[in-house]
mmCIF file of C-alpha atoms and ligand atoms in Angstrom:
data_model
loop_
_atom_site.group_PDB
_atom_site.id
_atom_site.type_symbol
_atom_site.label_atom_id
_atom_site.label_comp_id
_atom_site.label_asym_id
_atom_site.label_seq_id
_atom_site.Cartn_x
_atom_site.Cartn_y
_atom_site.Cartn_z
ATOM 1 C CA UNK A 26 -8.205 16.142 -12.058
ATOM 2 C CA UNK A 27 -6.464 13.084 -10.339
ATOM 3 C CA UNK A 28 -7.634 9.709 -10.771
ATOM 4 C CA UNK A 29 -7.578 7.209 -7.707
ATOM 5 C CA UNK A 30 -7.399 3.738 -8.155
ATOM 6 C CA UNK A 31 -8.519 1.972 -5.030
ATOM 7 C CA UNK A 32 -9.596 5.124 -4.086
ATOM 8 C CA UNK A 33 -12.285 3.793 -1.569
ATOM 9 C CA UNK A 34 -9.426 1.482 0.249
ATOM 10 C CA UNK A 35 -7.273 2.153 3.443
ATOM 11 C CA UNK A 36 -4.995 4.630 1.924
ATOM 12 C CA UNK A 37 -6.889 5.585 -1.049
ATOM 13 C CA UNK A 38 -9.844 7.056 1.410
ATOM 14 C CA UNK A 39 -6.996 9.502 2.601
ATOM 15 C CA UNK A 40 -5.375 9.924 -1.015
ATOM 16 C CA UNK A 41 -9.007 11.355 -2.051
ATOM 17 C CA UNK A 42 -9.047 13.490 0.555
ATOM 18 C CA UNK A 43 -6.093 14.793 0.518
ATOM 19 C CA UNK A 44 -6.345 15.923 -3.279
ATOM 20 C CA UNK A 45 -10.008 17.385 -2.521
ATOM 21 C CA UNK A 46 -8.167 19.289 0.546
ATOM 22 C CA UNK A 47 -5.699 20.987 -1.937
ATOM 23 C CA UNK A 48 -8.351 22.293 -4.424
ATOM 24 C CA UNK A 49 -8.204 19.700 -7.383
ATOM 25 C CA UNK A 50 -10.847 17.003 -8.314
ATOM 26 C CA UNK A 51 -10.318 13.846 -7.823
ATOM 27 C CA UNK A 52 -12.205 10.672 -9.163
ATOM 28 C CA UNK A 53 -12.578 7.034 -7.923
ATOM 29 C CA UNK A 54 -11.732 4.152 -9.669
ATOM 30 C CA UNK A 55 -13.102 1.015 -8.110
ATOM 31 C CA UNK A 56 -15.561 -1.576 -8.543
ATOM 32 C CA UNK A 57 -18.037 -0.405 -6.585
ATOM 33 C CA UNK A 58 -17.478 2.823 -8.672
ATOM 34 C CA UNK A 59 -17.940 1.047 -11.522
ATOM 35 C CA UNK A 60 -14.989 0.576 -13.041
ATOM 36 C CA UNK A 61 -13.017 -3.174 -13.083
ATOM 37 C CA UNK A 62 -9.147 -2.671 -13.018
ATOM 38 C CA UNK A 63 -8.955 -6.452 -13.602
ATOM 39 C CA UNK A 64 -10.575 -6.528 -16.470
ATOM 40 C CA UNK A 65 -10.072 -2.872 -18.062
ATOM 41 C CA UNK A 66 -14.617 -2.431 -17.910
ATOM 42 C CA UNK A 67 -15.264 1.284 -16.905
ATOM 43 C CA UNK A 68 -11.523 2.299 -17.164
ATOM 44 C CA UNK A 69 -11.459 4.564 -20.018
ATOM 45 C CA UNK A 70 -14.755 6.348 -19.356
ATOM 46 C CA UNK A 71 -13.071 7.132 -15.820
ATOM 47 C CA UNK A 72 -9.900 8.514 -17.085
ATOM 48 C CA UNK A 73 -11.290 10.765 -19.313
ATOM 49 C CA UNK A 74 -10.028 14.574 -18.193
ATOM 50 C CA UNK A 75 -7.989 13.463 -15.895
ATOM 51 C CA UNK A 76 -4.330 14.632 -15.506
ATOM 52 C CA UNK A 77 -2.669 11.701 -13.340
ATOM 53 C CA UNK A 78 -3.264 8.409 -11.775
ATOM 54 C CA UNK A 79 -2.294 7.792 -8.325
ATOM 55 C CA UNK A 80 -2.548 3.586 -7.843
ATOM 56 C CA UNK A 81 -3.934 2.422 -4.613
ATOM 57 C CA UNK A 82 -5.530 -0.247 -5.730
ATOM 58 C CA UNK A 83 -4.815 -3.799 -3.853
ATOM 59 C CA UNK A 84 -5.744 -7.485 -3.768
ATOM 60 C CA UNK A 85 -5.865 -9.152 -0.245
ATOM 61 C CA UNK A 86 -3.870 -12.775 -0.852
ATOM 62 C CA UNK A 87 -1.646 -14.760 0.530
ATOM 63 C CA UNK A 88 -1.056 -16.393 -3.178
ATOM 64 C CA UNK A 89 1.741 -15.460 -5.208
ATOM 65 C CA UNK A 90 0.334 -16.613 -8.505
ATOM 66 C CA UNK A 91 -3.116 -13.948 -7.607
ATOM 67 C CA UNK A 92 -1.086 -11.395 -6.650
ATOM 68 C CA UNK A 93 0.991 -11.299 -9.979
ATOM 69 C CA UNK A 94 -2.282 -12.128 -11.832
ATOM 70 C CA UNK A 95 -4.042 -9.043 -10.089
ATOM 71 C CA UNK A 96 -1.377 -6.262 -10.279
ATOM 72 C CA UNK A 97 -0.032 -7.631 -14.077
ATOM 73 C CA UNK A 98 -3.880 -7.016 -15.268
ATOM 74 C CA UNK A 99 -4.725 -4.241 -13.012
ATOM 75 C CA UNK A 100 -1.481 -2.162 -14.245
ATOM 76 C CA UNK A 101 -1.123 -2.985 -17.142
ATOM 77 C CA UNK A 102 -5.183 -1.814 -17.589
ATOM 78 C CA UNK A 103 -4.362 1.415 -16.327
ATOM 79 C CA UNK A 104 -1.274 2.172 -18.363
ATOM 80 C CA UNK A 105 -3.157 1.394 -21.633
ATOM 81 C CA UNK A 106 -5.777 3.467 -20.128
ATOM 82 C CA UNK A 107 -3.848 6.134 -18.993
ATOM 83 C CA UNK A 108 -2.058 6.070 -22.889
ATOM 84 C CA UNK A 109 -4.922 6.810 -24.824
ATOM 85 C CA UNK A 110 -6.451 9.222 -21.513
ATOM 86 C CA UNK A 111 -3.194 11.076 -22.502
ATOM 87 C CA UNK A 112 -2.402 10.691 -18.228
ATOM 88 C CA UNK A 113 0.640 13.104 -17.794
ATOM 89 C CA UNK A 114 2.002 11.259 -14.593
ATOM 90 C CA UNK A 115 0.993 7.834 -13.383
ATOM 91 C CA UNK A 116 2.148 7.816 -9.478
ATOM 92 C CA UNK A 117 2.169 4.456 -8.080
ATOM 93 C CA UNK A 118 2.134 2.856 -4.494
ATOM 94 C CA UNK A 119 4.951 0.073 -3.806
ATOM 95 C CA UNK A 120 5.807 -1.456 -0.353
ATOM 96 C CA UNK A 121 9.642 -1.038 1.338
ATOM 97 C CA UNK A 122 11.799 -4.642 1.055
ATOM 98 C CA UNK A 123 9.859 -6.334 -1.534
ATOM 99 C CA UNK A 124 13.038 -6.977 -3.906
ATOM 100 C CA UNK A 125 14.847 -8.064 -0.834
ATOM 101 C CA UNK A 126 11.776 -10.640 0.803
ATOM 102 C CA UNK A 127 10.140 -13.127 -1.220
ATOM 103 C CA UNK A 128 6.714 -12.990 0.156
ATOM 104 C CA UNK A 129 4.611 -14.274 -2.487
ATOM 105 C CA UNK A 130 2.501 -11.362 -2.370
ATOM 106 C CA UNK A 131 5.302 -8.935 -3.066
ATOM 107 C CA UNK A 132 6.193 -11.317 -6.556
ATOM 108 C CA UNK A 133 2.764 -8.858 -7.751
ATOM 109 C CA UNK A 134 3.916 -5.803 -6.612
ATOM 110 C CA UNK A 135 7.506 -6.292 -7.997
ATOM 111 C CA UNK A 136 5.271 -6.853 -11.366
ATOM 112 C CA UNK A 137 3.557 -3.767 -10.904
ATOM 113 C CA UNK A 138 6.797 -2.035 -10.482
ATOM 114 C CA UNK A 139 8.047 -3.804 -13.626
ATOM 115 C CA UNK A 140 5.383 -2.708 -15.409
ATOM 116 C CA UNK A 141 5.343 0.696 -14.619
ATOM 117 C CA UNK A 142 9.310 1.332 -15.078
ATOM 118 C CA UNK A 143 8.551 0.026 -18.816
ATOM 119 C CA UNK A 144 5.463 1.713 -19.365
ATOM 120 C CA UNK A 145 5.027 4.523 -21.628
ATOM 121 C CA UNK A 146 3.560 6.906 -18.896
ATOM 122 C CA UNK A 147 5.508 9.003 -17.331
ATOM 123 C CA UNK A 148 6.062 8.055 -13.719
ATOM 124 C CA UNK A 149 7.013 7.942 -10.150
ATOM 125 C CA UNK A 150 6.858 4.993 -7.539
ATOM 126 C CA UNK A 151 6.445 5.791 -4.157
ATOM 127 C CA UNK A 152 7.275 2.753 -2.126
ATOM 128 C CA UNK A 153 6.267 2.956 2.392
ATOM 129 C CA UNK A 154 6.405 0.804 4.842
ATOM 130 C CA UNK A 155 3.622 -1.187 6.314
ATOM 131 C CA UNK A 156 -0.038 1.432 7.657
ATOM 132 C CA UNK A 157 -0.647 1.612 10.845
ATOM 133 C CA UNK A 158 -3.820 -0.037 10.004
ATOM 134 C CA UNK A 159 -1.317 -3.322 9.194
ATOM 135 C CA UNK A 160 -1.939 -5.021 12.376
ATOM 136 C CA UNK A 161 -5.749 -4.932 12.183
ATOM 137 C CA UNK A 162 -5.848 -5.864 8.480
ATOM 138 C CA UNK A 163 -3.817 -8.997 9.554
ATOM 139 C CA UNK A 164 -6.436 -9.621 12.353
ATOM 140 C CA UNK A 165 -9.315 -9.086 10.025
ATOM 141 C CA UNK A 166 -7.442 -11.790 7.449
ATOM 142 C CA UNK A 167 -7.060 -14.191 10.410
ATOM 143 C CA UNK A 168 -9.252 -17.134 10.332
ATOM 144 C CA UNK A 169 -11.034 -17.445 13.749
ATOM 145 C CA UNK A 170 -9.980 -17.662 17.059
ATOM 146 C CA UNK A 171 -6.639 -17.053 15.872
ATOM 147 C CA UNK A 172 -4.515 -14.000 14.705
ATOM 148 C CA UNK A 173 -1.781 -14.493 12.658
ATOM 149 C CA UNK A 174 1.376 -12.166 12.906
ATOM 150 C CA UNK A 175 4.307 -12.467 10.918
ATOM 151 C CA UNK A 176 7.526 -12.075 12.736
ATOM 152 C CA UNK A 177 8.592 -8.953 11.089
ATOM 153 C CA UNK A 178 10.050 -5.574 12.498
ATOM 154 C CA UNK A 179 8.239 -2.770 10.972
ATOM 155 C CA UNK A 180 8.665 0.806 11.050
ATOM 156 C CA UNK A 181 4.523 1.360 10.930
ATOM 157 C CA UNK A 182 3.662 4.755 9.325
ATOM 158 C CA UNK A 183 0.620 6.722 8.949
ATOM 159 C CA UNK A 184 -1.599 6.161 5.868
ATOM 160 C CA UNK A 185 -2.811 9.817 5.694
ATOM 161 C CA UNK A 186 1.183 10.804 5.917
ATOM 162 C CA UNK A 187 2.034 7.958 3.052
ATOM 163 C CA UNK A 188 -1.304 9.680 0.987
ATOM 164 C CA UNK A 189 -0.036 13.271 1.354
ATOM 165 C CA UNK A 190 3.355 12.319 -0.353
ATOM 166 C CA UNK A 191 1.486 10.425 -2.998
ATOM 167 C CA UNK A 192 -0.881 13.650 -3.785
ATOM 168 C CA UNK A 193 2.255 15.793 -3.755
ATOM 169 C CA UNK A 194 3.805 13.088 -6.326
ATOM 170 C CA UNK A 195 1.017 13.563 -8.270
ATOM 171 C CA UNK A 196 1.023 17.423 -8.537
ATOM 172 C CA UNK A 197 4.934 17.791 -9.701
ATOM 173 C CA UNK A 198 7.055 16.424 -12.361
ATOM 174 C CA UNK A 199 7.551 12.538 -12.703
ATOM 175 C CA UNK A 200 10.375 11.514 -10.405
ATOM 176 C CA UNK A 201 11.005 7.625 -11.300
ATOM 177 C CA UNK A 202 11.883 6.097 -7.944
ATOM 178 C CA UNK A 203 11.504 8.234 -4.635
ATOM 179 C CA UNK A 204 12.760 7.795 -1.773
ATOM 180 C CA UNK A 205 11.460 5.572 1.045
ATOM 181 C CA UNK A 206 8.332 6.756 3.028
ATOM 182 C CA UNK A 207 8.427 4.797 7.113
ATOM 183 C CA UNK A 208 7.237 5.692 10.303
ATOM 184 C CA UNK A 209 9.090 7.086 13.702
ATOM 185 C CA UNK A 210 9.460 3.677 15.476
ATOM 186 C CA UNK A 211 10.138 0.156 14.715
ATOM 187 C CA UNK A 212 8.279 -1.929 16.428
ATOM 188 C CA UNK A 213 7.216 -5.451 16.279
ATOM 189 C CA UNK A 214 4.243 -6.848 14.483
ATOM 190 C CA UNK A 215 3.033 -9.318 17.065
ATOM 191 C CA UNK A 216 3.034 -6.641 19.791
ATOM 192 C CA UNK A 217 0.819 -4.436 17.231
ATOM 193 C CA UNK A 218 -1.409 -7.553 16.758
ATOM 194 C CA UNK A 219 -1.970 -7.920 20.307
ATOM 195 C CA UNK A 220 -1.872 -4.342 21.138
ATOM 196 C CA UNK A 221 -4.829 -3.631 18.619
ATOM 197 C CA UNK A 222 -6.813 -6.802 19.678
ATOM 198 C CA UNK A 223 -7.108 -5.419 23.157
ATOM 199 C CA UNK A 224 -7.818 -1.984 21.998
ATOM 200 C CA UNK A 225 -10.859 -3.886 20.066
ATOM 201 C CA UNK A 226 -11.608 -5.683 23.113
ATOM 202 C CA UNK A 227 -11.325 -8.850 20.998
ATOM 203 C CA UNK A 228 -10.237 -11.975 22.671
ATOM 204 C CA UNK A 229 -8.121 -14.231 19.918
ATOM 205 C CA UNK A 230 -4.899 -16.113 19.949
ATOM 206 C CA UNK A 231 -1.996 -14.347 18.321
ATOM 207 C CA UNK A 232 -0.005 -17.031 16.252
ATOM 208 C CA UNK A 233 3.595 -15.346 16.245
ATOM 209 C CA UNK A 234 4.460 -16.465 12.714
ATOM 210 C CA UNK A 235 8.234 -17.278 12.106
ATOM 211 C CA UNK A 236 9.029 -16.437 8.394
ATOM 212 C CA UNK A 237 10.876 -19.484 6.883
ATOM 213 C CA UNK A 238 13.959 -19.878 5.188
ATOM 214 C CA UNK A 239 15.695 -17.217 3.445
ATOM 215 C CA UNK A 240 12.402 -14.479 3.275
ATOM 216 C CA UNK A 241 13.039 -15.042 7.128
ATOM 217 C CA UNK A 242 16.455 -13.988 6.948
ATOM 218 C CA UNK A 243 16.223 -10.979 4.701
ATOM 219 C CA UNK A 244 13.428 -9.595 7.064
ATOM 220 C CA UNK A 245 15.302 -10.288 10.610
ATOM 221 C CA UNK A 246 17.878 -8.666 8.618
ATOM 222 C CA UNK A 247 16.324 -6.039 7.964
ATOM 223 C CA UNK A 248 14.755 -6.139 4.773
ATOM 224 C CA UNK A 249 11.719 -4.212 5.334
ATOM 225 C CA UNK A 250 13.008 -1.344 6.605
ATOM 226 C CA UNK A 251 14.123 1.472 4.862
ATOM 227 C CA UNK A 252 17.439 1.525 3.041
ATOM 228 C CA UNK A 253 19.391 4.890 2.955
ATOM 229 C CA UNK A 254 17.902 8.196 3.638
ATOM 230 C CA UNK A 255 13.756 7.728 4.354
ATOM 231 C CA UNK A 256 11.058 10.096 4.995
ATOM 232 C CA UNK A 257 10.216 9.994 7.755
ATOM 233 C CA UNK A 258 6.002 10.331 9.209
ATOM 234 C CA UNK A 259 5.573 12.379 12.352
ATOM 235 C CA UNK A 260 2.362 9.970 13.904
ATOM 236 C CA UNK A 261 3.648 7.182 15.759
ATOM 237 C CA UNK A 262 1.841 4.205 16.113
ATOM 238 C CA UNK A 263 0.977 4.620 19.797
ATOM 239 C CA UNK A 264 -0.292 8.140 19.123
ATOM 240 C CA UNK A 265 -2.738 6.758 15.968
ATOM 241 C CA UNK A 266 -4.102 3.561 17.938
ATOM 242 C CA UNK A 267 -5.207 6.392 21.121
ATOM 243 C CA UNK A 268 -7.013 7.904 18.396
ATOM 244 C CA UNK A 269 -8.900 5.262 16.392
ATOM 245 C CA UNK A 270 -11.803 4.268 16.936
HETATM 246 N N1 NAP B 306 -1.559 -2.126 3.777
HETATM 247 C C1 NAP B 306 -0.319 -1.718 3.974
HETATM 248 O O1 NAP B 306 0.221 -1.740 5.101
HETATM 249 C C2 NAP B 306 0.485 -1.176 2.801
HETATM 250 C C3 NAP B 306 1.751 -0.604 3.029
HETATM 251 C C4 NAP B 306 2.461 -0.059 1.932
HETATM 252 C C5 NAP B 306 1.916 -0.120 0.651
HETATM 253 N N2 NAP B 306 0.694 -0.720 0.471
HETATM 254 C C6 NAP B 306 0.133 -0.753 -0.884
HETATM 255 O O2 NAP B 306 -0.901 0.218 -0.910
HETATM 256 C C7 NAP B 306 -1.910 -0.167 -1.838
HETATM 257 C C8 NAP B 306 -3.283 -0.023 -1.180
HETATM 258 O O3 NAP B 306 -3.348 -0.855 -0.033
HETATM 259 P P1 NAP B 306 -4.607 -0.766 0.946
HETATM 260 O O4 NAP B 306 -4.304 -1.654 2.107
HETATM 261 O O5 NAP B 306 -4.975 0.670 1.151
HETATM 262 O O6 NAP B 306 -5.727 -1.455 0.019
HETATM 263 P P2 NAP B 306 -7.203 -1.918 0.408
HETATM 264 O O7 NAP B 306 -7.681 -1.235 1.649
HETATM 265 O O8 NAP B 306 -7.232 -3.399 0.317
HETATM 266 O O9 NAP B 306 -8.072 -1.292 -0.809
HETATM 267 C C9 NAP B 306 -8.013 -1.841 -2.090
HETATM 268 C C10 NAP B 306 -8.662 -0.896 -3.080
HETATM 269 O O10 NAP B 306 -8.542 -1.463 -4.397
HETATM 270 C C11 NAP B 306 -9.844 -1.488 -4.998
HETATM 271 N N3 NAP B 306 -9.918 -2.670 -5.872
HETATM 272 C C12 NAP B 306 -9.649 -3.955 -5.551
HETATM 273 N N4 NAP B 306 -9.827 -4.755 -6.623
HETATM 274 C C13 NAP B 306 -10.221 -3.943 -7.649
HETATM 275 C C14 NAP B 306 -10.569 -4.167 -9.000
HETATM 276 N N5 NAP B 306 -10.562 -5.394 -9.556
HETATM 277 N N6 NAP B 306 -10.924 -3.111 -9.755
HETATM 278 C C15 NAP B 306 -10.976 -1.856 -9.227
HETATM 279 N N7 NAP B 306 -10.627 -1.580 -7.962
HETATM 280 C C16 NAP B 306 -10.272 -2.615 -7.167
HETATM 281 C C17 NAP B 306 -10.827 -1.558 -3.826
HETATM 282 O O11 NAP B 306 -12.086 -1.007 -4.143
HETATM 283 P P3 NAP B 306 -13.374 -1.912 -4.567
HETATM 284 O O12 NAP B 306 -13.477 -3.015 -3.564
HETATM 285 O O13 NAP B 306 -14.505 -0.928 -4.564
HETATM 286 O O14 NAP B 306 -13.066 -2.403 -5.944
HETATM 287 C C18 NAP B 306 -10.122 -0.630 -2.826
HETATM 288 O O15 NAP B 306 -10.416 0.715 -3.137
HETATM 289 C C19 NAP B 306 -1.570 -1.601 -2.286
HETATM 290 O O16 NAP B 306 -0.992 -1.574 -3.570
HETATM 291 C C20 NAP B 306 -0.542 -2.079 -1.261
HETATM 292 O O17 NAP B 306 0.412 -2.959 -1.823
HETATM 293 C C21 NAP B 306 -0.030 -1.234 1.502
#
């Protein structure tokens, strides 16, 4: 049995599915499941019988300090958890670049990374690129009329791909650090942005958001796209927006 955390999010939706599809069980781990990965409430009920974690759990923030806050409580929750669940293989989800950009959301996910390298549970972190889903999220963030887009170059790759490398993760032997998981194309975020509000048929007014100082640099240079030899997701971005909803 697998454990999701965040399993009712973007990519944990397709994580669950995607261990279902191959025969094994797999249980959510949420709050509206019951369990609080903040706080540890539910956690080791939820573990019980289960063989590995896969972490898709996420905070939406802007704020450095939450972000830490969230993933430094939430991980370190689910490796205690996971210790005395006797969890074979904790498989976590980490973004491309964010040792190279200092977004202050990425200071949490360099903490969950932290965390898990030190941990006791054997692991493996996965780290992809931005979801196709990305652009809307950013919309959906957006305080009204406007939609803010960070000038970034992206190589935008399918959730359901990025959840079928997690769930193979998951069923092997821990790995440590795999390689990079990104998309077919790069392509620029404000484009998507705009691209996705038409699609909705949503009129707002896309806000083209320089990055300043040197997290700008690091990501016109570059910094979050993959580094060396990626996997590479067959969906392109055009392909998934013609079939969304
Ligand atoms: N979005 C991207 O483009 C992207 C790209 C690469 C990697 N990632 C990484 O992928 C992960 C998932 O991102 P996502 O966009 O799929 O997330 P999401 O849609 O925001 O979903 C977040 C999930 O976490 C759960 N959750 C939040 N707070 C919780 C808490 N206190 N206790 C228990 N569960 C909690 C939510 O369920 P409840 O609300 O029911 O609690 C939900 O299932 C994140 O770690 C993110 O850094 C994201």
């Amino acid at each position: 049995m697998i454990a999701v955390a965040g399993g009712t999010g973007v990519v944990g939706t397709y994580v669950v599915d995607e261990v279902r599809r191959r025969g094994h069980q797999a249980r959510v781990v949420s709050r509206s499941h019951g369990v609080d990965l903040a706080t540890g409430a539910g956690l080791d009920s939820a573990l019980q019988g289960a063989d590995a974690v896969i972490d898709v759990s996420n905070v939406s923030t802007n704020s450095g300090r939450k972000a830490v806050a969230f993933f430094e409580a939430a991980t370190g929750n689910l490796l205690a958890a996971g210790e005395r669940a006797g969890i074979r293989h904790h498989v976590a989800l980490s973004i491309v670049g964010i040792d190279r950009v200092d977004l202050p959301y990425y200071r949490g996910k360099v903490r969950q990374e932290d965390l898990v390298e030190a941990g006791r549970v054997p692991w493996t972190i996965v780290r992809a690129t931005q979801f196709h889903e990305f652009p809307g999220q950013l919309i959906d963030r957006s305080p009204r009329p406007l939609a803010l887009a960070p000038a970034m170059l992206s190589r935008p790759v399918a959730a359901s791909e990025v959840a079928a490398v997690l769930v193979d993760a998951a069923l092997g032997e821990p790995q440590g650090r795999t390689r990079d998981v990104a998309g077919p194309d790069q392509l620029l975020m404000s484009d998507l942005v705009r691209r996705v509000l038409a699609k909705r048929g949503e009129r707002r007014l896309v806000v083209p958001l320089p990055l300043p100082g040197r997290m700008g640099r690091a990501v016109r240079a570059g910094g979050l796209l993959p580094q060396g030899e990626a996997v590479v997701g067959t969906q392109t971005w055009d392909d998934w927006l013609d079939r969304s909803a």
